[in-house]
């Protein structure tokens, strides 16, 4: 059975396609491994970013609207994650080295915001957690996949992925526009979002968050949109 796969997201200002990959959908003729083989919620050994974790909180972008890439629909929104068995999916297709290193730095049970990108209204829609640490991304070896990388070898794979599990929807949608307003204000006042990677490294599909940034964004759920 073909498995939905996530896909990259866009830049902060216009939310257009970024440099790194994200998920896509396989065709029925693809050679994707089964969910049980690739997405079981268990710890696996994988190289980490120098053995040091850079963050305990993350923002991970994916496209909720249909878009064909090499004939494959790369759509994967939070509703697609919720529809997966055990609401768990592989976060594959990342093809940016810095984003890949962030994947390799992730630890079990760490939390991440699910961010809808490259869409009419980008922003944070929900929470998920890491349920399997980094391991080789099988799409790099699949010639039918948009994220196939012929330079990557099975005995020395370039690209990694993690498994994520849906936790909950946000109590309200936190838009990119709202976050940008806070970011611009906080650059002057020294607030929590002054250095948020969504604006300083906006083209990355996988971004670290400080606890201060994570907690502030959660606090926005209780406020009216600015």
Tab-separated table of C-alpha atoms in Angstrom:
chain	number	residue	atom	x	y	z
A	1	UNK	CA	0.000	0.000	0.000
A	2	UNK	CA	1.326	3.425	-0.877
A	3	UNK	CA	2.157	5.625	2.104
A	4	UNK	CA	1.631	9.369	2.298
A	5	UNK	CA	4.856	11.254	2.829
A	6	UNK	CA	5.511	14.746	4.060
A	7	UNK	CA	6.929	17.522	2.047
A	8	UNK	CA	8.879	20.670	2.464
A	9	UNK	CA	7.549	24.080	3.334
A	10	UNK	CA	8.267	27.602	2.316
A	11	UNK	CA	10.047	30.792	3.211
A	12	UNK	CA	8.812	32.991	6.003
A	13	UNK	CA	7.913	36.045	3.968
A	14	UNK	CA	6.134	34.458	1.007
A	15	UNK	CA	6.136	30.837	2.165
A	16	UNK	CA	7.346	29.619	-1.203
A	17	UNK	CA	9.132	26.321	-1.760
A	18	UNK	CA	12.314	25.988	0.267
A	19	UNK	CA	15.605	24.333	-0.526
A	20	UNK	CA	15.190	21.187	1.542
A	21	UNK	CA	12.820	18.319	0.867
A	22	UNK	CA	9.887	17.089	2.888
A	23	UNK	CA	7.319	14.447	2.342
A	24	UNK	CA	5.640	13.274	-0.812
A	25	UNK	CA	3.231	10.509	-1.714
A	26	UNK	CA	4.408	7.341	-3.339
A	27	UNK	CA	2.674	5.875	-6.334
A	28	UNK	CA	1.126	2.418	-5.990
A	29	UNK	CA	4.029	1.047	-7.996
A	30	UNK	CA	6.613	2.464	-5.593
A	31	UNK	CA	8.807	0.243	-3.455
A	32	UNK	CA	8.168	1.927	-0.136
A	33	UNK	CA	8.562	-0.273	2.913
A	34	UNK	CA	5.537	-1.061	5.034
A	35	UNK	CA	4.528	1.145	7.955
A	36	UNK	CA	5.472	-1.636	10.367
A	37	UNK	CA	8.980	-1.801	8.926
A	38	UNK	CA	9.655	1.920	8.782
A	39	UNK	CA	7.448	3.679	11.301
A	40	UNK	CA	7.300	1.618	14.472
A	41	UNK	CA	7.455	3.896	17.555
A	42	UNK	CA	10.745	2.640	18.957
A	43	UNK	CA	14.211	3.944	19.598
A	44	UNK	CA	16.845	3.225	16.995
A	45	UNK	CA	20.531	3.945	16.914
A	46	UNK	CA	21.483	6.750	14.530
A	47	UNK	CA	24.273	9.266	14.331
A	48	UNK	CA	23.459	12.432	16.232
A	49	UNK	CA	24.660	15.958	15.635
A	50	UNK	CA	28.022	15.622	17.323
A	51	UNK	CA	26.382	13.733	20.188
A	52	UNK	CA	24.894	16.963	21.467
A	53	UNK	CA	21.213	17.796	21.271
A	54	UNK	CA	20.656	21.338	20.000
A	55	UNK	CA	17.024	21.668	21.069
A	56	UNK	CA	14.177	19.927	22.844
A	57	UNK	CA	11.486	21.632	20.787
A	58	UNK	CA	10.989	21.849	17.047
A	59	UNK	CA	8.965	23.333	14.221
A	60	UNK	CA	8.432	21.030	11.239
A	61	UNK	CA	6.908	22.222	7.974
A	62	UNK	CA	4.735	20.309	5.548
A	63	UNK	CA	2.396	21.166	2.685
A	64	UNK	CA	-1.371	20.659	3.282
A	65	UNK	CA	-2.420	21.404	-0.309
A	66	UNK	CA	-2.005	19.192	-3.353
A	67	UNK	CA	1.014	19.914	-5.535
A	68	UNK	CA	2.571	17.584	-8.066
A	69	UNK	CA	6.320	17.069	-8.082
A	70	UNK	CA	7.580	14.708	-10.783
A	71	UNK	CA	4.028	13.420	-11.082
A	72	UNK	CA	3.671	12.718	-7.360
A	73	UNK	CA	1.332	14.642	-5.048
A	74	UNK	CA	3.460	15.996	-2.194
A	75	UNK	CA	0.473	16.998	-0.019
A	76	UNK	CA	0.694	16.032	3.658
A	77	UNK	CA	-1.234	18.092	6.195
A	78	UNK	CA	-1.996	17.457	9.831
A	79	UNK	CA	-5.255	15.713	8.905
A	80	UNK	CA	-3.191	13.236	6.885
A	81	UNK	CA	-1.054	12.548	9.948
A	82	UNK	CA	-4.175	12.032	12.065
A	83	UNK	CA	-5.470	9.532	9.505
A	84	UNK	CA	-2.327	7.380	9.634
A	85	UNK	CA	-2.300	4.120	11.669
A	86	UNK	CA	-1.630	5.045	15.304
A	87	UNK	CA	-1.524	8.648	14.013
A	88	UNK	CA	2.173	8.035	13.319
A	89	UNK	CA	4.174	8.697	10.152
A	90	UNK	CA	7.724	8.890	8.834
A	91	UNK	CA	9.008	12.419	8.255
A	92	UNK	CA	10.979	11.747	5.101
A	93	UNK	CA	12.125	13.608	2.013
A	94	UNK	CA	14.376	16.154	3.762
A	95	UNK	CA	17.184	17.119	1.374
A	96	UNK	CA	18.908	19.973	3.158
A	97	UNK	CA	21.964	19.125	5.248
A	98	UNK	CA	21.208	21.478	8.125
A	99	UNK	CA	17.606	20.273	8.338
A	100	UNK	CA	18.871	16.683	8.195
A	101	UNK	CA	21.249	17.369	11.074
A	102	UNK	CA	18.359	18.703	13.122
A	103	UNK	CA	16.471	15.459	12.426
A	104	UNK	CA	19.494	13.517	13.643
A	105	UNK	CA	19.579	15.591	16.830
A	106	UNK	CA	15.992	14.785	17.812
A	107	UNK	CA	15.275	12.625	20.850
A	108	UNK	CA	12.312	10.454	21.774
A	109	UNK	CA	9.274	12.276	23.164
A	110	UNK	CA	10.478	15.717	22.128
A	111	UNK	CA	7.664	17.955	20.939
A	112	UNK	CA	7.259	19.687	17.604
A	113	UNK	CA	4.814	22.122	16.101
A	114	UNK	CA	3.221	20.931	12.859
A	115	UNK	CA	3.453	23.914	10.515
A	116	UNK	CA	1.391	24.154	7.323
A	117	UNK	CA	3.458	25.782	4.617
A	118	UNK	CA	3.384	26.686	0.932
A	119	UNK	CA	-0.352	27.243	1.226
A	120	UNK	CA	-2.924	30.050	1.253
A	121	UNK	CA	-2.535	30.713	4.978
A	122	UNK	CA	0.631	29.215	6.483
A	123	UNK	CA	1.011	28.713	10.199
A	124	UNK	CA	1.049	26.347	13.166
A	125	UNK	CA	-1.856	23.917	13.306
A	126	UNK	CA	-0.946	21.282	15.869
A	127	UNK	CA	1.474	19.445	18.107
A	128	UNK	CA	3.259	16.149	17.552
A	129	UNK	CA	6.075	14.238	19.236
A	130	UNK	CA	9.092	12.258	18.126
A	131	UNK	CA	8.458	8.532	18.537
A	132	UNK	CA	11.432	7.121	16.615
A	133	UNK	CA	14.857	8.711	16.370
A	134	UNK	CA	16.727	9.287	13.119
A	135	UNK	CA	17.310	6.405	10.721
A	136	UNK	CA	17.952	6.170	6.949
A	137	UNK	CA	15.295	7.756	4.742
A	138	UNK	CA	14.232	5.064	2.288
A	139	UNK	CA	13.010	7.594	-0.315
A	140	UNK	CA	16.610	8.442	-1.227
A	141	UNK	CA	16.883	4.975	-2.798
A	142	UNK	CA	13.458	4.908	-4.532
A	143	UNK	CA	13.792	5.897	-8.206
A	144	UNK	CA	10.044	6.534	-8.368
A	145	UNK	CA	10.151	9.052	-5.542
A	146	UNK	CA	10.600	12.817	-6.129
A	147	UNK	CA	13.317	12.804	-3.447
A	148	UNK	CA	15.412	10.025	-4.993
A	149	UNK	CA	19.128	10.758	-4.640
A	150	UNK	CA	21.316	8.635	-6.942
A	151	UNK	CA	24.445	9.860	-5.140
A	152	UNK	CA	23.346	8.295	-1.841
A	153	UNK	CA	24.458	4.724	-1.180
A	154	UNK	CA	22.690	2.175	1.003
A	155	UNK	CA	25.908	1.408	2.874
A	156	UNK	CA	26.457	5.135	3.513
A	157	UNK	CA	23.102	6.950	3.272
A	158	UNK	CA	23.105	10.746	3.135
A	159	UNK	CA	19.595	11.361	4.383
A	160	UNK	CA	17.694	10.562	7.558
A	161	UNK	CA	14.125	10.694	8.830
A	162	UNK	CA	12.277	10.351	12.113
A	163	UNK	CA	8.829	9.114	13.047
A	164	UNK	CA	6.310	11.549	14.482
A	165	UNK	CA	2.991	10.987	16.220
A	166	UNK	CA	0.035	13.358	16.398
A	167	UNK	CA	-0.533	14.805	19.886
A	168	UNK	CA	-3.284	17.384	19.439
A	169	UNK	CA	-4.567	20.238	17.340
A	170	UNK	CA	-3.742	23.752	18.470
A	171	UNK	CA	-6.615	25.383	20.356
A	172	UNK	CA	-6.555	27.942	17.591
A	173	UNK	CA	-4.565	28.413	14.395
A	174	UNK	CA	-1.392	30.475	14.910
A	175	UNK	CA	-0.703	32.144	11.569
A	176	UNK	CA	2.637	33.095	10.071
A	177	UNK	CA	1.416	36.697	9.900
A	178	UNK	CA	0.711	36.743	13.651
A	179	UNK	CA	4.071	35.209	14.489
A	180	UNK	CA	5.812	37.727	12.241
A	181	UNK	CA	4.136	40.606	14.075
A	182	UNK	CA	5.451	39.308	17.404
A	183	UNK	CA	8.885	38.656	15.894
A	184	UNK	CA	9.199	42.234	14.653
A	185	UNK	CA	8.032	43.629	18.000
A	186	UNK	CA	10.324	41.330	19.977
A	187	UNK	CA	13.361	42.371	17.925
A	188	UNK	CA	12.887	45.795	19.502
A	189	UNK	CA	11.709	44.754	22.964
A	190	UNK	CA	13.871	41.664	23.408
A	191	UNK	CA	10.866	39.338	23.553
A	192	UNK	CA	10.872	35.534	23.119
A	193	UNK	CA	10.536	35.452	19.318
A	194	UNK	CA	13.299	37.969	18.542
A	195	UNK	CA	15.591	35.299	17.060
A	196	UNK	CA	13.014	32.733	15.971
A	197	UNK	CA	14.413	30.530	13.189
A	198	UNK	CA	11.143	30.810	11.253
A	199	UNK	CA	12.361	34.296	10.314
A	200	UNK	CA	16.143	34.075	10.646
A	201	UNK	CA	16.494	30.714	8.858
A	202	UNK	CA	13.120	30.683	7.148
A	203	UNK	CA	13.964	28.353	4.283
A	204	UNK	CA	14.636	25.387	6.573
A	205	UNK	CA	11.848	22.827	6.832
A	206	UNK	CA	13.117	21.571	10.211
A	207	UNK	CA	13.812	24.279	12.790
A	208	UNK	CA	14.836	24.254	16.449
A	209	UNK	CA	12.890	26.211	19.056
A	210	UNK	CA	14.048	27.385	22.442
A	211	UNK	CA	11.838	26.549	25.397
A	212	UNK	CA	11.069	30.273	25.680
A	213	UNK	CA	9.879	30.356	22.060
A	214	UNK	CA	7.875	27.145	22.451
A	215	UNK	CA	6.168	28.292	25.656
A	216	UNK	CA	5.345	31.720	24.222
A	217	UNK	CA	3.723	30.215	21.128
A	218	UNK	CA	1.649	27.881	23.315
A	219	UNK	CA	0.532	30.893	25.350
A	220	UNK	CA	-0.896	32.445	22.183
A	221	UNK	CA	-3.602	29.773	22.122
A	222	UNK	CA	-5.324	31.629	24.982
A	223	UNK	CA	-5.165	35.028	23.274
A	224	UNK	CA	-7.171	36.566	20.484
A	225	UNK	CA	-5.239	36.820	17.191
A	226	UNK	CA	-3.232	40.028	17.089
